[in-house]
Coordinates of N, CA and C in Angstrom, one line a residue:
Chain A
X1395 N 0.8 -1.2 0.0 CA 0.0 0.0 0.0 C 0.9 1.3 0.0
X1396 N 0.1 2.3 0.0 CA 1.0 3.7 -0.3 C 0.5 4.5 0.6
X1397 N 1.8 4.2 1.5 CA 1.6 5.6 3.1 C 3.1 5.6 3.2
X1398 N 2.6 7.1 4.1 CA 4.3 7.8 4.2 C 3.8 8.7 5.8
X1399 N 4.8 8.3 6.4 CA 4.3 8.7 7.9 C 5.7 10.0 8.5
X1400 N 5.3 10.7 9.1 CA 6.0 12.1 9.6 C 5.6 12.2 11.2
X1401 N 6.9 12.5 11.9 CA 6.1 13.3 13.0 C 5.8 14.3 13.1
X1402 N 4.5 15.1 13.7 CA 3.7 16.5 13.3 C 4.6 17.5 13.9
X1403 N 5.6 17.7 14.9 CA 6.2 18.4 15.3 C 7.7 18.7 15.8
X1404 N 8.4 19.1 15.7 CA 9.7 19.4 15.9 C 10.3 20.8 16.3
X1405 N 10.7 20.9 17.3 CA 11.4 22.2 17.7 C 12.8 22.1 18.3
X1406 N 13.0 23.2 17.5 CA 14.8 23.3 18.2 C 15.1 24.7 17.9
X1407 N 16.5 24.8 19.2 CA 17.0 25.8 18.6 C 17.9 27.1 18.2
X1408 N 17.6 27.7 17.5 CA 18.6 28.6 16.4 C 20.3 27.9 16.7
X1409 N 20.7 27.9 15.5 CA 22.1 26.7 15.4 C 22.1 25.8 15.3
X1410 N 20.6 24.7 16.5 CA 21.2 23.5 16.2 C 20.8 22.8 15.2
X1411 N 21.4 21.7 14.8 CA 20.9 21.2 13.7 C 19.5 20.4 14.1
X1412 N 18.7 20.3 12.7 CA 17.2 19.7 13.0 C 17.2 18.6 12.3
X1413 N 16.6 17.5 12.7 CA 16.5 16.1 11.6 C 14.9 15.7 11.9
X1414 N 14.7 15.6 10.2 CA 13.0 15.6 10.2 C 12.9 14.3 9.7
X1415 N 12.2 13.4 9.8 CA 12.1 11.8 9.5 C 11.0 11.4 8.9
X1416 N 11.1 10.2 8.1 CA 10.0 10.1 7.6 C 10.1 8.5 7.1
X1417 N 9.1 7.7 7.3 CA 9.0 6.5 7.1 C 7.8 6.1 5.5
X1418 N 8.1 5.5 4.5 CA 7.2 5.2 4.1 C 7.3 4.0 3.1
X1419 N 6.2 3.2 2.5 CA 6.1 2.0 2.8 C 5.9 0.8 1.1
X1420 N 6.4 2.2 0.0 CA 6.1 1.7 -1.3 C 7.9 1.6 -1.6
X1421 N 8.3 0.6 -1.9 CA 9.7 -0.1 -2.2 C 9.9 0.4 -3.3
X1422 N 8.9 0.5 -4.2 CA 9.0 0.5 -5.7 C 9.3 2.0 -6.0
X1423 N 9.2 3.0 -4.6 CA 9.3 4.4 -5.3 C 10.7 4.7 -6.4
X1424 N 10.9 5.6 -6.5 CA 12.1 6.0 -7.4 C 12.7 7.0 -7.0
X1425 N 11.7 8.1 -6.5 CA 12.1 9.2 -6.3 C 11.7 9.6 -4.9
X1426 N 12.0 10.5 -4.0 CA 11.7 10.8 -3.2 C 12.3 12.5 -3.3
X1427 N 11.2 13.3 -2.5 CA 11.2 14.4 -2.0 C 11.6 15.2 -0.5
X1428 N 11.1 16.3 -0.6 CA 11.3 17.2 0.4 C 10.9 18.5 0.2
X1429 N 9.7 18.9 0.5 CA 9.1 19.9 0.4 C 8.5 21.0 1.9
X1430 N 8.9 22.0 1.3 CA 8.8 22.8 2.7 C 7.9 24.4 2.2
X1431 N 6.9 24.1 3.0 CA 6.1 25.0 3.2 C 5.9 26.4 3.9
X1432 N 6.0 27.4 4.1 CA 6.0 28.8 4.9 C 4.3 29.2 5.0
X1433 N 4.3 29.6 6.1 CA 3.2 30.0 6.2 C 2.6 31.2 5.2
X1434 N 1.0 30.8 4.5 CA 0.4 31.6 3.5 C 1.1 31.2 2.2
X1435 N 2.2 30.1 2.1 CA 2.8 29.9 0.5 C 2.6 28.7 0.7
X1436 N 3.2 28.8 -0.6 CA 3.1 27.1 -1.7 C 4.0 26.1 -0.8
X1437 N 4.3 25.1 -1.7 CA 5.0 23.8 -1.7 C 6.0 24.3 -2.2
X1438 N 7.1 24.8 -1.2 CA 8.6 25.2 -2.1 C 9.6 23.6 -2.1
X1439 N 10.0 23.2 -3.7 CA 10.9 21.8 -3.6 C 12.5 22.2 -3.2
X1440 N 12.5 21.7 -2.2 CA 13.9 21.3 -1.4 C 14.9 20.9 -2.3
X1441 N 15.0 19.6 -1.7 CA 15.7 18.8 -3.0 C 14.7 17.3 -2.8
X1442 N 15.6 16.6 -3.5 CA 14.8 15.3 -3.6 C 16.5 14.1 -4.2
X1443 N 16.4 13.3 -3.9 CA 17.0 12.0 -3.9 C 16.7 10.7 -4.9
X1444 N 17.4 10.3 -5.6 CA 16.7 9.0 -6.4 C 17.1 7.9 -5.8
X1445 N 16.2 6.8 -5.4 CA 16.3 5.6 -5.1 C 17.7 4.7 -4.9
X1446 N 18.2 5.3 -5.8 CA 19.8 4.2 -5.6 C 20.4 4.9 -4.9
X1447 N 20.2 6.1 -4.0 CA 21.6 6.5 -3.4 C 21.2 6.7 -2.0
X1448 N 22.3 7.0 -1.2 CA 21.8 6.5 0.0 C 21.9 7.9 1.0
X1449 N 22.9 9.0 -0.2 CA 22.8 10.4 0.9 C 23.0 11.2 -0.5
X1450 N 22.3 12.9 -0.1 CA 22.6 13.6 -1.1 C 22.7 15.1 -0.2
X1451 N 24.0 15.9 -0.6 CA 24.2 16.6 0.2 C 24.0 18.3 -0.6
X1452 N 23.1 19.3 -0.4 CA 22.8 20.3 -0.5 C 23.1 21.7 0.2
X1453 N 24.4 22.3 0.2 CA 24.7 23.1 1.3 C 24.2 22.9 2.8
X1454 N 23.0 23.4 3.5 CA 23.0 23.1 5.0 C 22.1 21.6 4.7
X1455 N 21.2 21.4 3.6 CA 20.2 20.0 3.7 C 21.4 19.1 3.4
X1456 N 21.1 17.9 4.1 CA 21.7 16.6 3.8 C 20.6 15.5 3.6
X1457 N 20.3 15.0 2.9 CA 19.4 13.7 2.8 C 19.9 12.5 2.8
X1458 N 19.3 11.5 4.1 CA 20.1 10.5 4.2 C 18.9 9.0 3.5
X1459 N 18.9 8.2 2.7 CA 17.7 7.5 2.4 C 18.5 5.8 2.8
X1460 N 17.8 5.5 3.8 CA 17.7 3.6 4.1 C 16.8 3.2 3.7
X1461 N 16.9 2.5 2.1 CA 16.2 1.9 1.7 C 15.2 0.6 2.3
X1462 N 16.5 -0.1 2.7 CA 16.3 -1.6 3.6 C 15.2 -1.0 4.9
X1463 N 15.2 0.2 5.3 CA 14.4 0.1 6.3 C 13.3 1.6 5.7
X1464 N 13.4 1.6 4.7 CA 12.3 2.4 3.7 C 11.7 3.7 4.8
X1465 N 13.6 4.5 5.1 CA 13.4 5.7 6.1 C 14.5 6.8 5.1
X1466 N 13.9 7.8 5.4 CA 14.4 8.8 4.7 C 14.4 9.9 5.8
X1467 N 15.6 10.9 5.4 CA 15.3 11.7 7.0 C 16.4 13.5 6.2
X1468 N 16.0 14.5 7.0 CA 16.1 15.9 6.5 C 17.0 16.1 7.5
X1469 N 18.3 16.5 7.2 CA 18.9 17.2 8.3 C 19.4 18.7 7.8
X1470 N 19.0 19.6 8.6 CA 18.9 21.5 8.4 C 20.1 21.6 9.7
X1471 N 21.5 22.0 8.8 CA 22.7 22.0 9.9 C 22.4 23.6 10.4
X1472 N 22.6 23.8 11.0 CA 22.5 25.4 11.6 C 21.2 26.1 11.2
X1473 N 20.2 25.6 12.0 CA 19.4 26.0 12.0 C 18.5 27.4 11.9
X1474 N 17.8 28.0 11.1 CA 17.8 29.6 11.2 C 16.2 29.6 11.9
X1475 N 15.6 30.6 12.0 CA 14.8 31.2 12.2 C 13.3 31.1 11.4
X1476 N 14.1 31.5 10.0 CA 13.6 31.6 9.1 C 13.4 30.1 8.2
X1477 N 14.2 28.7 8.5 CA 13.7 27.6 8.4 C 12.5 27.3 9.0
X1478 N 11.4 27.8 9.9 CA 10.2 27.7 10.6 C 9.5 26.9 9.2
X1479 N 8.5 26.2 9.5 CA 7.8 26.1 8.6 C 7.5 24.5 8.5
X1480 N 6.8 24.1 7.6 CA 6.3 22.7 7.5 C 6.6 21.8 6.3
X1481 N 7.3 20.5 6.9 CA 8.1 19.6 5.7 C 7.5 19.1 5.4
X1482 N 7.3 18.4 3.7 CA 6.7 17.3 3.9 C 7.9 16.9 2.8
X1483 N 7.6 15.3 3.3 CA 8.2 14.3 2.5 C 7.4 13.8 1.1
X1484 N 7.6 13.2 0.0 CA 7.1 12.7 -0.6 C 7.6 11.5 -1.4
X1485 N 6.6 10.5 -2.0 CA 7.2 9.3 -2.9 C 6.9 9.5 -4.0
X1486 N 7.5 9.1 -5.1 CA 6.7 8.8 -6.5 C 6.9 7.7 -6.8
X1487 N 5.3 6.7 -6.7 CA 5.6 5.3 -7.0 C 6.3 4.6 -8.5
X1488 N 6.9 3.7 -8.2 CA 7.3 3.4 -10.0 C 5.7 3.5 -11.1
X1489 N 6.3 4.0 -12.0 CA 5.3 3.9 -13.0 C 4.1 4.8 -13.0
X1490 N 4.6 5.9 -11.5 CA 3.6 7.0 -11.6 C 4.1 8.3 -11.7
X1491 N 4.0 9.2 -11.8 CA 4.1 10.3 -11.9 C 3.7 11.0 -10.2
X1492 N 2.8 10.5 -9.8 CA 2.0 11.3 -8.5 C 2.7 11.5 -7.2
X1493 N 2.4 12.2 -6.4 CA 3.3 12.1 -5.4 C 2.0 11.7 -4.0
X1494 N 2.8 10.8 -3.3 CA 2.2 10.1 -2.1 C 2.8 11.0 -1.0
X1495 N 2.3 12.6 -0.3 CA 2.7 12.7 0.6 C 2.4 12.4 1.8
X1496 N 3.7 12.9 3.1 CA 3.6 12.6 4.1 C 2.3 13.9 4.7
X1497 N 2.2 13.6 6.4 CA 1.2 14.8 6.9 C 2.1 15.9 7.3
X1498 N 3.3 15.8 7.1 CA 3.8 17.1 7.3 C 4.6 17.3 8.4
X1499 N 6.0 17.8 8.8 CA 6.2 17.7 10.5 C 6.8 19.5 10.4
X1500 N 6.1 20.1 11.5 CA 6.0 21.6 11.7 C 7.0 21.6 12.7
X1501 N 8.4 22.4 11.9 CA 9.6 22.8 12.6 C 9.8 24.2 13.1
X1502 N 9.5 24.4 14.4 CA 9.7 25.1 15.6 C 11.1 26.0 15.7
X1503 N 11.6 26.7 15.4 CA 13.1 27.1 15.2 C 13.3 28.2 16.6
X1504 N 13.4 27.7 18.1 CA 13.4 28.8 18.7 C 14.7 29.5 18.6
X1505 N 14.7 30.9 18.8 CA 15.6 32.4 18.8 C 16.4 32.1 20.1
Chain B
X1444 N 10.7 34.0 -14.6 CA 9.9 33.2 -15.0 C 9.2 32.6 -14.5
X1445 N 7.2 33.0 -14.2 CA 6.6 33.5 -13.5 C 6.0 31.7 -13.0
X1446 N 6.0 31.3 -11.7 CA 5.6 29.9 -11.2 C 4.6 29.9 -11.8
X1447 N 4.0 28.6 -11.2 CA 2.4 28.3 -11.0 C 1.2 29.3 -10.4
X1448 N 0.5 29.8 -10.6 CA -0.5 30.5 -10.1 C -2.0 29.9 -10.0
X1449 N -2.6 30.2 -9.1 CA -3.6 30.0 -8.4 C -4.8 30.7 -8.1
X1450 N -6.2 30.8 -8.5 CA -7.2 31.6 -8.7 C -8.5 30.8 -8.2
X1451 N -9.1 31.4 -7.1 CA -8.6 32.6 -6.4 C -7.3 32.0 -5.5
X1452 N -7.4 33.4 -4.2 CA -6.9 32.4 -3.3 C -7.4 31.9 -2.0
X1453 N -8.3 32.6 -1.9 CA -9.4 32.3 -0.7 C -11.1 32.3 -1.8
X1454 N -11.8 30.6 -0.9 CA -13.1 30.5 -1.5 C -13.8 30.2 -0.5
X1455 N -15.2 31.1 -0.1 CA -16.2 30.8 0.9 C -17.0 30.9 0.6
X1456 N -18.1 29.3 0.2 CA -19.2 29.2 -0.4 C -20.0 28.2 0.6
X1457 N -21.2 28.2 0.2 CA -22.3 27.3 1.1 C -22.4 26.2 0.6
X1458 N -23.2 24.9 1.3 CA -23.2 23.7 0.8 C -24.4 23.9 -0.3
X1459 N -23.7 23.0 -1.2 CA -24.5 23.3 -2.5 C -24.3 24.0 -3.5
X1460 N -23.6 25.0 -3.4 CA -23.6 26.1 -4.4 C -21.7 25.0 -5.3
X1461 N -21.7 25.7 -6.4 CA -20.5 25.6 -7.5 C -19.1 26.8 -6.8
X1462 N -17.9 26.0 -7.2 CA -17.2 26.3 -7.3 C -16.1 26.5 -8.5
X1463 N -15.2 27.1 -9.0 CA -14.6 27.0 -10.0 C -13.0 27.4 -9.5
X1464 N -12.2 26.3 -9.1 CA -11.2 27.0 -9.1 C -9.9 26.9 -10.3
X1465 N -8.9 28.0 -10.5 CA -8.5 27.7 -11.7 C -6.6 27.8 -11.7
X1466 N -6.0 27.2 -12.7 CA -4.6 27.1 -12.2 C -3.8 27.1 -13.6
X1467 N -2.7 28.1 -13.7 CA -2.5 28.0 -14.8 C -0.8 27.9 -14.1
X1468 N -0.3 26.8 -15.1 CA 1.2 26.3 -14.9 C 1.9 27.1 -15.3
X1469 N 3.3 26.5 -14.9 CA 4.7 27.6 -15.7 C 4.2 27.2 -16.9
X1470 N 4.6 28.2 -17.9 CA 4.8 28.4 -19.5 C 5.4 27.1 -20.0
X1471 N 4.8 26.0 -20.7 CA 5.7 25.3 -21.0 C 5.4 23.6 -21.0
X1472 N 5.1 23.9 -20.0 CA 5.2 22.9 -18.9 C 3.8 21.6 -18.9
X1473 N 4.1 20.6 -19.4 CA 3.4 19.6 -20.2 C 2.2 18.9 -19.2
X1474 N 2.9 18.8 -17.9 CA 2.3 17.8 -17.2 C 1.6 18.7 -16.1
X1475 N 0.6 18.7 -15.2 CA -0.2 19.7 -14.5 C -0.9 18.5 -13.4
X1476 N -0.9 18.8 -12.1 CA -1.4 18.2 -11.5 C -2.4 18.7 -10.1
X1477 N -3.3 18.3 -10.0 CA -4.0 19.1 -8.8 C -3.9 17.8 -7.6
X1478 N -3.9 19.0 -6.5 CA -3.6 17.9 -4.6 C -4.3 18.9 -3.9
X1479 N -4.8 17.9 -3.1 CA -5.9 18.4 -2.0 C -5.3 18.2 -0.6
X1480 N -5.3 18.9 0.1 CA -5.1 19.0 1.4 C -6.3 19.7 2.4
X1481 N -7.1 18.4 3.2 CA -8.0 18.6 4.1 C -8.1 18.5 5.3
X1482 N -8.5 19.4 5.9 CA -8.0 19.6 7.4 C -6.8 19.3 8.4
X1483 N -5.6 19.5 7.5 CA -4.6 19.2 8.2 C -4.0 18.0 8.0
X1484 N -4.6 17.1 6.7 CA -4.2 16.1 6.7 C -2.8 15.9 5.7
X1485 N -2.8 14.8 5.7 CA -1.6 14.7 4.2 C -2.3 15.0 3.0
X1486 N -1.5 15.7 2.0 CA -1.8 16.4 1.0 C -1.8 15.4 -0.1
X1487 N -3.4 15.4 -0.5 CA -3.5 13.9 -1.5 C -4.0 14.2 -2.9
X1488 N -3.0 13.4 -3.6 CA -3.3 13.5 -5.5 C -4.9 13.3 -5.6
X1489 N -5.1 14.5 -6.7 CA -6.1 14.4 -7.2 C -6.4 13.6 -8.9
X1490 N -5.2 14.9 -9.2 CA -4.9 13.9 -11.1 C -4.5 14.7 -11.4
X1491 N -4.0 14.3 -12.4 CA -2.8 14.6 -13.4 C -3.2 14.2 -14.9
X1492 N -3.0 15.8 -15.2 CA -2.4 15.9 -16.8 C -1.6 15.8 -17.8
X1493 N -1.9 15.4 -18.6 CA -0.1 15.4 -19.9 C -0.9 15.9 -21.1
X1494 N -0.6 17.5 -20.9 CA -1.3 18.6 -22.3 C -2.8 18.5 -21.6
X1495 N -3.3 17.8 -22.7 CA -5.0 18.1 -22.4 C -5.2 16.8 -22.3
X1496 N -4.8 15.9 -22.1 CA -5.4 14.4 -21.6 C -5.3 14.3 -19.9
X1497 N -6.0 13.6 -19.6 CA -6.1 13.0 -18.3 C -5.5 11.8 -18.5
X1498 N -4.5 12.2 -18.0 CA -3.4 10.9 -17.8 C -3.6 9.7 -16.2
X1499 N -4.5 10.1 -15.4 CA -4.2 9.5 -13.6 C -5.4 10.7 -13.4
X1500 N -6.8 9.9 -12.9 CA -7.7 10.6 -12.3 C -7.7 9.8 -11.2
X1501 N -7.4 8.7 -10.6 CA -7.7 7.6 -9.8 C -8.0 8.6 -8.2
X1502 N -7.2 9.7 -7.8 CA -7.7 10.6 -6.6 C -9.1 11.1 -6.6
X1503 N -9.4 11.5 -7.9 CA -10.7 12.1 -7.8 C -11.7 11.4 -6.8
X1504 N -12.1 12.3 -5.4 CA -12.9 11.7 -4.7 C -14.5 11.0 -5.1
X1505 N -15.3 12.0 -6.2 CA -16.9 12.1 -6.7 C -16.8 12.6 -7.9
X1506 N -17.5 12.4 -8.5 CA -18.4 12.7 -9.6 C -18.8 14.2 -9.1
X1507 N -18.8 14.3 -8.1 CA -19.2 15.9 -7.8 C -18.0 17.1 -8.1
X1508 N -16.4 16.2 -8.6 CA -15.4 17.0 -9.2 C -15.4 16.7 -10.6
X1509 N -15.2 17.8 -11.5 CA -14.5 17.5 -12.8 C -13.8 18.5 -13.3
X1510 N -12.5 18.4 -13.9 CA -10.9 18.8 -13.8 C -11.3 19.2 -15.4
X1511 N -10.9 19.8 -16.1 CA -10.7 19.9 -17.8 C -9.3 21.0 -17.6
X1512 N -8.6 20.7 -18.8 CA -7.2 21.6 -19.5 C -7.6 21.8 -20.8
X1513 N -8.7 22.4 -21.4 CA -8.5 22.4 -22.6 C -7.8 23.0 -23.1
X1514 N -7.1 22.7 -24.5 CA -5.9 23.6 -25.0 C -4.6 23.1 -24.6
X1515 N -4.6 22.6 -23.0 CA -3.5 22.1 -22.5 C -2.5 23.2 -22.5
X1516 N -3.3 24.4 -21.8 CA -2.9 25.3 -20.2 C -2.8 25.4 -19.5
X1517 N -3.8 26.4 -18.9 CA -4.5 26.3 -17.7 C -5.4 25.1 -17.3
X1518 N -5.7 25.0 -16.3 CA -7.0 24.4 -16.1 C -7.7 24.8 -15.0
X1519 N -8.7 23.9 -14.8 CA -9.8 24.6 -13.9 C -10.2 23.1 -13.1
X1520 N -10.5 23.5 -11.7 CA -11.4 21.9 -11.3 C -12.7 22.6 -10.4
X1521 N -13.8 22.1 -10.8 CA -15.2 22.5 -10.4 C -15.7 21.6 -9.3
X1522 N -16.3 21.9 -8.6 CA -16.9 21.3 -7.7 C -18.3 21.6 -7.6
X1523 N -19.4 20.9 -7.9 CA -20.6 20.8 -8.2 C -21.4 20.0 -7.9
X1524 N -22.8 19.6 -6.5 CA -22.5 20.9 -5.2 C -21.2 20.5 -4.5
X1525 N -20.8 21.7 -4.4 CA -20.0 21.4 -2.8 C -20.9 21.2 -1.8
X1526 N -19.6 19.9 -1.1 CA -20.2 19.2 0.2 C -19.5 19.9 1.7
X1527 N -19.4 19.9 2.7 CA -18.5 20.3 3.6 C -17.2 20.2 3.5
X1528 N -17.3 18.6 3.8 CA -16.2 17.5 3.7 C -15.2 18.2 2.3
X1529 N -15.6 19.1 1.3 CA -14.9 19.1 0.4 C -14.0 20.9 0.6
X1530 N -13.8 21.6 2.0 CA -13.3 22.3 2.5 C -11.9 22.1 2.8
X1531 N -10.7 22.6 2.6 CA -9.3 22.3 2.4 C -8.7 23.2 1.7
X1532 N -6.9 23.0 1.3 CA -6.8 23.5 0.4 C -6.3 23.0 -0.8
X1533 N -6.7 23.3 -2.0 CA -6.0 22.5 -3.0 C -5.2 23.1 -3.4
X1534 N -4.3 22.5 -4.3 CA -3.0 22.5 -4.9 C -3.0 22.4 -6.1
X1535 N -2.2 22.9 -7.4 CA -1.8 23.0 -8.4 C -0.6 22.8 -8.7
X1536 N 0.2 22.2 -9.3 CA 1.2 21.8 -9.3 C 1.6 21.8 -10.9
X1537 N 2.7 21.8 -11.4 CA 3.4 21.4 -13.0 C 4.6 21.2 -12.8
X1538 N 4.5 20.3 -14.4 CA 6.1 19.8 -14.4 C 6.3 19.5 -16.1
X1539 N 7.3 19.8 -16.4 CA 8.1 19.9 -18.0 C 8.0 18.2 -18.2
X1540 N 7.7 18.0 -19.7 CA 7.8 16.5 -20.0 C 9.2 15.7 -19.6
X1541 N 8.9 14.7 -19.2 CA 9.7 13.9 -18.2 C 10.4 13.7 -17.3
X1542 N 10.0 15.0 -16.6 CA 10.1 15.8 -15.2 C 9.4 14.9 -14.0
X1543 N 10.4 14.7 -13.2 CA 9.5 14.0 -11.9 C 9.4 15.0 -10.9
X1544 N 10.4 16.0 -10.8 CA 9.9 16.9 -10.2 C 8.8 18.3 -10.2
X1545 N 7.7 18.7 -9.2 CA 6.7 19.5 -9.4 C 6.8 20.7 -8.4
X1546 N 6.6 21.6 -9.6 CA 6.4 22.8 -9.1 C 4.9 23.5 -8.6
X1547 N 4.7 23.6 -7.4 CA 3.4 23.9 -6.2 C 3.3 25.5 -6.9
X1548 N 1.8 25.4 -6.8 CA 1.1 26.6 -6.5 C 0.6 27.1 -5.3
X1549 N 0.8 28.4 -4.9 CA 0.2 29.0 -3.3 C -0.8 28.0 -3.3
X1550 N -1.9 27.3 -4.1 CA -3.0 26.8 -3.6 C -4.4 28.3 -3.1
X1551 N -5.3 27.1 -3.2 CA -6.7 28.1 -3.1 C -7.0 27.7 -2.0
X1552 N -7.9 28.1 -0.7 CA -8.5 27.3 0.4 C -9.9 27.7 0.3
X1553 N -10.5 26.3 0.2 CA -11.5 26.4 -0.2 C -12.5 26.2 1.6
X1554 N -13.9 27.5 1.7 CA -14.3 27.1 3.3 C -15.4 26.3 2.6
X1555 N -16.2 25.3 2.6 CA -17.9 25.2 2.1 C -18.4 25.3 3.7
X1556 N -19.3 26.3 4.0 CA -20.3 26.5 5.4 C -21.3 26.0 5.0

């Protein structure tokens, strides 16, 4: 089946690093996401990861993906203020185009 | 090079009455998809386009939604009546042929009272 699970909240803060986690349950994906939302906007894309690799590094994002335990996880090194806001993870099953998101985990950045 | 856009951005209608909301992609950009997010939940596929075909309706909740791109632009998805249950916000999204990556629109939030 196609679920992708987040925890709803996370807070830390200013500096330290934040790791947002995400579990989900379709093997066959290919791609995987990372999408972050600000309050009153869109779905701004992070980065995203393809299936065969196991970390992908982005200035402060790191993406680390365990296939074998079908966990993917966001780490935000030096945490700003202005990272506030809500992640979501996402899959795209083989053979689809769609994306299966997570519910989102709302990162807390205290000053 | 102007994103996705989204029309309106705020909708407050009563149960029963029509909706029309409308979403025109980046310039270009082949594949178009709309996502619903309700009450807080995880943000779920509605369907997806390639140009003007309906490539993946399988999200569409009812018969009470129908999505069209004609021309394979913009598009629009109608909701006719709206039910409560169908209060959230939806999403717009595109992406260039052979693109797995999608580009999000601010989204509309739809209230039905």
């Amino acid at each position: 089946g196609e679920d992708v699970e987040q925890s709803l909240f996370l807070s830390v803060r200013e500096g330290d690093s934040s790791v947002i986690n995400c579990t989900y349950t379709d093997s066959s994906s290919t791609y995987l996401y990372w999408y972050k939302q600000e309050p009153g906007a869109g779905l701004q894309l992070l980065t995203y990861i393809f299936s065969n690799m196991d970390m992908k590094q982005d200035q402060r994002l790191t993406v680390l993906l365990n296939k074998k335990d079908k966990h993917l996880s966001l780490r935000i090194a030096d945490t700003q203020t202005g990272d506030s806001a809500i992640y979501f993870c996402a899959e795209t099953p083989s053979g689809t185009y769609k994306y299966i998101f997570g519910t989102g985990t709302r990162l807390k950045v205290l000053a | 090079e102007a994103g996705v856009t989204q029309f309106p951005s705020h909708s407050v209608i009563e149960k029963g009455q029509t909706v029309t909301l409308r979403c025109d992609p980046i310039s270009g950009h082949d594949n178009l998809y709309w996502y619903r997010r309700v009450m807080g939940k995880e943000i779920k596929f509605l369907l997806h386009f390639v140009k003007e075909s309906k490539q993946d309706e399988s999200g569409m909740p009812n018969n009470r939604f129908l999505a069209e791109r004609t021309g394979g632009t913009y598009s629009t998805l109608k909701v006719q009546p709206a039910e409560l249950e169908d209060s959230g916000v939806y999403f717009c999204a595109s992406s260039p042929a052979g693109a797995n990556e999608q580009y999000f629109g601010p989204g509309t939030r739809l209230t039905v009272t």
